[in-house]
Amino acid sequence: MFNEIMPLADVSENTKVQIVSFSGGYNFVRRLQEMGLVPGQIAKIIRNSKIGPVEVSVMGSNLAIGRGIASKILVKVVYE
Amino acid sequence: MNKKEFTVALAGNANVGKSVIFNQLTGGNQIIGNWPGKTVEKAEGFLEQEGIKLHIVDLPGIYSLSTYSEEEIVSREFIAKEHPDLVVNVVDASNLERNLFFTLQLIELEVPLVIALNQYDILENKGLHINEDKLSKLLDAPVVKTIAVQNKGLKDLFKVIKETLLSEEKKVPHIKYGKEVESRIEILVEKLKNKKIKLSYPYRFAAIKLLENDPLIKKEVNDPEILSTVKKLQEELKEIHGEDAETVIISERYAIASRIAESVITRRYMVKASIGDWFDKIALDKFWGYVFFILITIGIFYTVFKFGSYFSDLLSNWLEAFKPTFMQIPLSPFWDKILWDGVMEGVIAGIGIVLPYIAPFYLLLAFLEDSGYLARIAFLTDNLMHKMGLHGKAFMPLIEGFGCNVPAVLGTRIMERDRDRFLAAILVTLVPCSARTVIILGLVAAFLGPIYAFLIYVLDFILIVIVGRILNKFMKGTPSGLIMEMPRYRKPVMRIILKQTWIRLKEFVYIAFPIIIIANVVIELFALLNWLNPVANFLKPVVTNFIGLPPLAGVTLIFGALRKELTLVMLAGIYHTTNFASIMTPRQIFVYGFVTMIYIPCVATMAALKREFGWKRTTLIVVGELAGAIILGGLFNQILKLFMP
Ligand SMILES: Nc1nc2c(ncn2[C@@H]2O[C@H](COP(=O)(O)OP(=O)(O)O)[C@@H](O)[C@H]2O)c(=O)[nH]1
Ligand SMILES: [Mg+2]
């Protein structure tokens, strides 16, 4: 199976991903992690229109993540 | 123990129902709404019952005891530093896993704890059930199921709070991380103990937060030897796990939360995708989302206008009809003037011009707030906000500004950085609050037609975007990004909506009415003393020659700085009519409406700005807006001369 690592911002809707890492040691990384986006965690992309923010479902609720930040979250697609 | 007074803090994630519980327990008037960031300051209330007195504190929503935005610092400082006798951790039962992440940190802080398992109705609607006894054992804290909006479970909650306060049992932290982390926590605890570092937190909590790289606690410990140990331990953890120490700890804490949640939740039946998911397909669509948003906005203002103008006519005529009766009371002409033209016309203006618009507006606003739709607008407008150097969350205070700019200025605290806050606050002052809505609807829409009112709103929004973009150029710094939990849609609860509307209306009646009446009497006195014309003449070069308004309109603008709706009320007071078409040309009405919209923040807003940002920056805003309004007013006057008489 092909599991390429890519930014969350590039994943299409209705895809399940696993969080891999974050590019850059930014202040928001802690916040993302505290909201449940920790490496290894599975998240589902609910909405991604490729212009606005990305909506992901993680830990039982949905988060809206701005595009800039979403492009710094690295994930790999999980195939079921 | 014979202590009778206790401090009890309500803490938990955003949108879980803390403020509803606070209001139920204390009879308080906290703003409730289905969007993050409406409680940005702690609120205090009292409950005296069964021989004990509780001092209850409602805190802003918080996701972690490590800090991020200013509203969260309020909560953390209170819980960790002021040592409340008890913390009620309000938890969204339908979202247990995420909520427990915070609960676990409260346990680490070793505060006496009671868990309110709120929104239990929503959990049940999802076909789920929680074994509360088991949860209580696992967390070693009492758990009470509540449905705050239905006032269910709050008696039990009080009982458990009381029992817990009166018991002297001391909890020992029992939740353990993996052994690599745990052994390093122990090393640090020993170090802190040996060096007798004075901290306002338990050593174990401090050790965990040090490993998590918490800047505030690092500063407080301020001991080079310990900090270098921390660094060493963090590197070891990174070596073992391949991730930063803080990531390791956060992950493990989430793993514990998941384990607990899984072991107490049972599914009774499956539920298909909710209506909310379906609705979001429209509301968050990159095209239909905007269409829907615009339709909703127009719908709201149109409804308010229709309702308002109908009742405004009805009430004004009805009240004016008392004049002949009133005039039969034998009084000197002076008192006739003061009592009828001053006091009574003030009352008529308040009831007849202002109230009919403000009441339905507040009602619809409360609906919107409780529905969960506001967060969708934040999502939708994130990109636009980025162009102004902000992000989607800034839309929350901006929307709040439609009700009143004052709480909206405070509401900018949900922004993470000072620059973002100040920028957002400037834009907030340009948002037409309910008072300005009265002017736009009661003057422009009523005498020129709704389409002109719409035009003024559009112009204002364009102005906000332009000002945002310009300020973004001058105020350096890249915007931080949006990270927001999307609240679920909720069927608005009528009782809460009516109460919310009532709270705001009451405030309006208590604060605005006296001001309206006093201002009306003052202007009547000015008229009697022949003082109006000198003032008007003084303002004439700007007001009349440049902006093209009647000279006396300038006087009303001065009063408008007190409260914006006063401009219209004073206009009626000075000219003794509510038929504004008889005193101003259509062009003047339009320009007047636009100028009052932006020319200055009202006194209450200025006070809020001063509190949040200091004198210098407040003065900057006031002067800037005054200048902007004069320039734009003059400009529109010249442009409109081409189309309108
Ligand atoms: N269905 C349901 N809704 C609730 C309950 N408690 C609070 N709410 C709603 O949840 C939203 C957030 O409430 P609020 O008290 O403002 O949350 P806070 O951010 O924790 O202060 C509001 O729309 C409330 O009407 C509950 O027990 N059941
Ligand atoms: Mg609240």
PDB file of C-alpha atoms in Angstrom, chain A residues 13-14 19-22 25-41 46-70, chain B residues 63-69 72 94-95 97-98 101 126 209 212-215 243 246-247 250-251 254 258 277 280-281 284-286 376 378-380 382-383 386 393 480-487:
ATOM      1  CA  GLU A  13     -12.827  15.137   1.786  1.00  0.00           C
ATOM      2  CA  ASN A  14     -14.007  11.942   3.427  1.00  0.00           C
ATOM      3  CA  ILE A  19      -1.198  12.473  11.987  1.00  0.00           C
ATOM      4  CA  VAL A  20       2.534  12.110  11.379  1.00  0.00           C
ATOM      5  CA  SER A  21       4.223  15.334  12.419  1.00  0.00           C
ATOM      6  CA  PHE A  22       4.226  19.103  12.178  1.00  0.00           C
ATOM      7  CA  GLY A  25       8.145  24.365  15.935  1.00  0.00           C
ATOM      8  CA  TYR A  26       5.337  26.836  16.106  1.00  0.00           C
ATOM      9  CA  ASN A  27       3.243  27.923  19.025  1.00  0.00           C
ATOM     10  CA  PHE A  28       0.148  26.416  17.439  1.00  0.00           C
ATOM     11  CA  VAL A  29       1.582  22.903  17.540  1.00  0.00           C
ATOM     12  CA  ARG A  30       0.887  22.666  21.240  1.00  0.00           C
ATOM     13  CA  ARG A  31      -2.631  23.896  20.706  1.00  0.00           C
ATOM     14  CA  LEU A  32      -3.285  21.392  17.939  1.00  0.00           C
ATOM     15  CA  GLN A  33      -1.999  18.610  20.112  1.00  0.00           C
ATOM     16  CA  GLU A  34      -4.131  19.703  23.003  1.00  0.00           C
ATOM     17  CA  MET A  35      -7.127  19.627  20.705  1.00  0.00           C
ATOM     18  CA  GLY A  36      -6.352  15.994  19.948  1.00  0.00           C
ATOM     19  CA  LEU A  37      -4.194  16.175  16.845  1.00  0.00           C
ATOM     20  CA  VAL A  38      -1.269  14.243  18.272  1.00  0.00           C
ATOM     21  CA  PRO A  39       1.054  12.164  16.103  1.00  0.00           C
ATOM     22  CA  GLY A  40      -0.393   8.707  15.596  1.00  0.00           C
ATOM     23  CA  GLN A  41      -3.967   9.903  16.029  1.00  0.00           C
ATOM     24  CA  ILE A  46     -14.939  16.252   6.787  1.00  0.00           C
ATOM     25  CA  ARG A  47     -14.589  19.266   4.576  1.00  0.00           C
ATOM     26  CA  ASN A  48     -11.835  20.639   2.425  1.00  0.00           C
ATOM     27  CA  SER A  49     -12.785  22.992  -0.344  1.00  0.00           C
ATOM     28  CA  LYS A  50      -9.131  23.775  -1.122  1.00  0.00           C
ATOM     29  CA  ILE A  51      -9.667  27.452  -0.414  1.00  0.00           C
ATOM     30  CA  GLY A  52     -11.138  27.896   3.061  1.00  0.00           C
ATOM     31  CA  PRO A  53     -10.260  26.163   6.306  1.00  0.00           C
ATOM     32  CA  VAL A  54     -10.246  22.396   6.678  1.00  0.00           C
ATOM     33  CA  GLU A  55     -12.727  20.654   8.938  1.00  0.00           C
ATOM     34  CA  VAL A  56     -11.546  17.453  10.555  1.00  0.00           C
ATOM     35  CA  SER A  57     -13.219  15.071  12.917  1.00  0.00           C
ATOM     36  CA  VAL A  58     -10.952  13.977  15.736  1.00  0.00           C
ATOM     37  CA  MET A  59     -11.613  12.706  19.245  1.00  0.00           C
ATOM     38  CA  GLY A  60     -15.331  12.738  18.690  1.00  0.00           C
ATOM     39  CA  SER A  61     -15.769  16.349  17.636  1.00  0.00           C
ATOM     40  CA  ASN A  62     -15.040  18.535  14.656  1.00  0.00           C
ATOM     41  CA  LEU A  63     -12.278  21.103  14.444  1.00  0.00           C
ATOM     42  CA  ALA A  64     -11.934  23.942  11.983  1.00  0.00           C
ATOM     43  CA  ILE A  65      -8.309  24.503  11.048  1.00  0.00           C
ATOM     44  CA  GLY A  66      -7.155  27.452   8.965  1.00  0.00           C
ATOM     45  CA  ARG A  67      -5.468  26.645   5.669  1.00  0.00           C
ATOM     46  CA  GLY A  68      -2.092  27.998   6.694  1.00  0.00           C
ATOM     47  CA  ILE A  69      -1.936  25.753   9.711  1.00  0.00           C
ATOM     48  CA  ALA A  70      -3.412  22.790   7.876  1.00  0.00           C
TER      49      ALA A  70
ATOM     50  CA  TYR B  63      -8.952  23.190  26.885  1.00  0.00           C
ATOM     51  CA  SER B  64      -5.773  22.788  28.802  1.00  0.00           C
ATOM     52  CA  LEU B  65      -3.976  24.140  31.830  1.00  0.00           C
ATOM     53  CA  SER B  66      -1.149  25.163  29.520  1.00  0.00           C
ATOM     54  CA  THR B  67      -2.119  28.537  28.200  1.00  0.00           C
ATOM     55  CA  TYR B  68      -2.880  29.898  24.806  1.00  0.00           C
ATOM     56  CA  SER B  69      -5.204  32.872  24.600  1.00  0.00           C
ATOM     57  CA  GLU B  72      -7.771  30.951  28.999  1.00  0.00           C
ATOM     58  CA  SER B  94     -21.585  13.693  24.420  1.00  0.00           C
ATOM     59  CA  ASN B  95     -17.939  14.525  23.875  1.00  0.00           C
ATOM     60  CA  GLU B  97     -12.975  11.869  25.485  1.00  0.00           C
ATOM     61  CA  ARG B  98     -11.942  15.403  24.576  1.00  0.00           C
ATOM     62  CA  PHE B 101      -8.242  15.646  28.632  1.00  0.00           C
ATOM     63  CA  LYS B 126     -26.831   9.801  20.072  1.00  0.00           C
ATOM     64  CA  LYS B 209       4.086  20.900  33.279  1.00  0.00           C
ATOM     65  CA  GLU B 212       5.548  19.740  28.915  1.00  0.00           C
ATOM     66  CA  ASN B 213       7.664  22.853  28.492  1.00  0.00           C
ATOM     67  CA  ASP B 214       5.140  25.229  30.037  1.00  0.00           C
ATOM     68  CA  PRO B 215       6.704  28.697  29.878  1.00  0.00           C
ATOM     69  CA  GLU B 243       8.790  12.812  19.716  1.00  0.00           C
ATOM     70  CA  GLU B 246       5.366  17.579  25.412  1.00  0.00           C
ATOM     71  CA  THR B 247       3.995  15.539  22.532  1.00  0.00           C
ATOM     72  CA  ILE B 250      -0.097  15.035  25.613  1.00  0.00           C
ATOM     73  CA  SER B 251      -0.418  11.782  23.658  1.00  0.00           C
ATOM     74  CA  TYR B 254      -5.174  11.537  25.488  1.00  0.00           C
ATOM     75  CA  SER B 258      -9.717   7.504  25.502  1.00  0.00           C
ATOM     76  CA  ASP B 277     -24.196  17.280   9.127  1.00  0.00           C
ATOM     77  CA  ASP B 280     -23.450  21.957   7.033  1.00  0.00           C
ATOM     78  CA  LYS B 281     -23.150  20.816   3.433  1.00  0.00           C
ATOM     79  CA  LEU B 284     -20.207  25.631   4.796  1.00  0.00           C
ATOM     80  CA  ASP B 285     -20.268  25.310   1.027  1.00  0.00           C
ATOM     81  CA  LYS B 286     -17.888  27.733  -0.632  1.00  0.00           C
ATOM     82  CA  ARG B 376     -20.065  28.421  10.657  1.00  0.00           C
ATOM     83  CA  ALA B 378     -16.321  32.083  11.242  1.00  0.00           C
ATOM     84  CA  PHE B 379     -15.397  29.051   9.159  1.00  0.00           C
ATOM     85  CA  LEU B 380     -16.749  30.606   5.998  1.00  0.00           C
ATOM     86  CA  ASP B 382     -11.673  32.711   7.549  1.00  0.00           C
ATOM     87  CA  ASN B 383     -10.109  33.552   4.189  1.00  0.00           C
ATOM     88  CA  HIS B 386      -6.892  36.593   6.621  1.00  0.00           C
ATOM     89  CA  LYS B 393     -12.503  33.563  15.040  1.00  0.00           C
ATOM     90  CA  SER B 480      -2.074  33.435  13.691  1.00  0.00           C
ATOM     91  CA  GLY B 481      -4.292  30.735  12.257  1.00  0.00           C
ATOM     92  CA  LEU B 482      -7.739  29.461  13.053  1.00  0.00           C
ATOM     93  CA  ILE B 483      -8.079  26.488  15.389  1.00  0.00           C
ATOM     94  CA  MET B 484     -11.635  26.192  16.633  1.00  0.00           C
ATOM     95  CA  GLU B 485     -13.892  23.454  17.818  1.00  0.00           C
ATOM     96  CA  MET B 486     -17.086  23.527  15.746  1.00  0.00           C
ATOM     97  CA  PRO B 487     -20.064  23.550  18.084  1.00  0.00           C
TER      98      PRO B 487
END
